[in-house]
């Protein structure tokens, strides 16, 4: 027989005040229980000992805690950060803003944090790298097609060299066909 703190959704129990109810959901510390007589959903602590178990359902899979979810997210972030390394912004730009000022004074100026702008540029670079890998590994492209598409990517890198001034380290910068 399952203890009161190990019940799964679908379990039926009897509460001295609310009557018979069924567990709808479970988290680390609480049960959400629908009570038939009052037609209400109440939240009760899992370690509450004032109810009687009528029909116990046990979880057919391990219960996930918030710590389990946090650990899984942390591991996923670590795995993806290895594929997209952190690229530092040049120190003189930290905390700065990019301002787009239209010629027409009736139009509003657009200002965004430098970190946001820099992140978008780095993401363009990463997506170009993925595109480059996909072209190189594509089974239906012949060498001539690969070279032709690679030239477009090289030109894109060349166009982005304007933003090299933002990078903290030279090895992170864009390189066009000239280097």
mmCIF file of N, CA and C in Angstrom, residues 9-10 21-22 25 36 47 63 103 106 109 114-115 117 123-124 127 131 133 146 150 153-154 156:
data_model
loop_
_atom_site.group_PDB
_atom_site.id
_atom_site.type_symbol
_atom_site.label_atom_id
_atom_site.label_comp_id
_atom_site.label_asym_id
_atom_site.label_seq_id
_atom_site.Cartn_x
_atom_site.Cartn_y
_atom_site.Cartn_z
ATOM 1 N N UNK A 9 -1.845 11.027 -9.367
ATOM 2 C CA UNK A 9 -3.158 11.485 -9.821
ATOM 3 C C UNK A 9 -4.062 10.287 -10.112
ATOM 4 N N UNK A 10 -5.334 10.459 -9.760
ATOM 5 C CA UNK A 10 -6.298 9.374 -9.930
ATOM 6 C C UNK A 10 -6.594 8.652 -8.622
ATOM 7 N N UNK A 21 -12.530 12.605 -2.280
ATOM 8 C CA UNK A 21 -11.925 13.391 -3.345
ATOM 9 C C UNK A 21 -10.972 12.566 -4.177
ATOM 10 N N UNK A 22 -10.584 13.144 -5.302
ATOM 11 C CA UNK A 22 -9.633 12.475 -6.189
ATOM 12 C C UNK A 22 -8.474 13.424 -6.463
ATOM 13 N N UNK A 25 -3.542 16.474 -9.402
ATOM 14 C CA UNK A 25 -2.134 16.694 -9.754
ATOM 15 C C UNK A 25 -1.285 16.683 -8.489
ATOM 16 N N UNK A 36 -15.761 15.775 -4.347
ATOM 17 C CA UNK A 36 -17.040 15.581 -5.024
ATOM 18 C C UNK A 36 -18.189 16.335 -4.363
ATOM 19 N N UNK A 47 2.247 15.643 3.019
ATOM 20 C CA UNK A 47 2.517 14.971 4.293
ATOM 21 C C UNK A 47 1.356 15.100 5.298
ATOM 22 N N UNK A 63 8.740 10.715 -9.887
ATOM 23 C CA UNK A 63 8.250 12.092 -9.759
ATOM 24 C C UNK A 63 9.402 13.061 -9.992
ATOM 25 N N UNK A 103 16.742 60.555 -40.764
ATOM 26 C CA UNK A 103 16.948 61.896 -41.322
ATOM 27 C C UNK A 103 15.703 62.753 -41.100
ATOM 28 N N UNK A 106 10.619 64.024 -37.898
ATOM 29 C CA UNK A 106 9.285 63.654 -37.427
ATOM 30 C C UNK A 106 9.232 62.185 -36.999
ATOM 31 N N UNK A 109 13.624 58.171 -33.015
ATOM 32 C CA UNK A 109 14.938 57.541 -32.940
ATOM 33 C C UNK A 109 14.774 56.160 -32.306
ATOM 34 N N UNK A 114 23.824 47.974 -26.597
ATOM 35 C CA UNK A 114 24.916 47.444 -27.412
ATOM 36 C C UNK A 114 25.007 45.928 -27.267
ATOM 37 N N UNK A 115 24.788 45.403 -26.058
ATOM 38 C CA UNK A 115 24.859 43.961 -25.834
ATOM 39 C C UNK A 115 23.845 43.219 -26.694
ATOM 40 N N UNK A 117 22.500 44.300 -29.595
ATOM 41 C CA UNK A 117 22.960 44.436 -30.982
ATOM 42 C C UNK A 117 24.106 43.465 -31.261
ATOM 43 N N UNK A 123 24.943 35.966 -33.424
ATOM 44 C CA UNK A 123 24.019 34.917 -33.847
ATOM 45 C C UNK A 123 24.006 34.789 -35.372
ATOM 46 N N UNK A 124 24.109 35.893 -36.093
ATOM 47 C CA UNK A 124 24.216 35.827 -37.550
ATOM 48 C C UNK A 124 25.467 35.043 -37.930
ATOM 49 N N UNK A 127 24.912 31.333 -37.313
ATOM 50 C CA UNK A 127 24.016 30.741 -38.321
ATOM 51 C C UNK A 127 24.714 30.598 -39.667
ATOM 52 N N UNK A 131 25.228 27.108 -41.663
ATOM 53 C CA UNK A 131 24.935 27.014 -43.097
ATOM 54 C C UNK A 131 26.141 26.469 -43.853
ATOM 55 N N UNK A 133 28.525 24.545 -42.699
ATOM 56 C CA UNK A 133 28.657 23.113 -42.398
ATOM 57 C C UNK A 133 27.641 22.289 -43.183
ATOM 58 N N UNK A 146 29.220 23.481 -54.121
ATOM 59 C CA UNK A 146 29.738 23.851 -52.795
ATOM 60 C C UNK A 146 30.600 25.106 -52.880
ATOM 61 N N UNK A 150 29.824 28.590 -51.129
ATOM 62 C CA UNK A 150 30.826 29.069 -50.171
ATOM 63 C C UNK A 150 31.236 30.507 -50.486
ATOM 64 N N UNK A 153 28.854 32.867 -48.867
ATOM 65 C CA UNK A 153 29.071 32.947 -47.421
ATOM 66 C C UNK A 153 30.292 33.816 -47.126
ATOM 67 N N UNK A 154 31.364 33.631 -47.894
ATOM 68 C CA UNK A 154 32.578 34.441 -47.711
ATOM 69 C C UNK A 154 32.259 35.912 -47.912
ATOM 70 N N UNK A 156 29.365 37.321 -47.397
ATOM 71 C CA UNK A 156 28.580 37.748 -46.223
ATOM 72 C C UNK A 156 29.512 38.082 -45.066
#
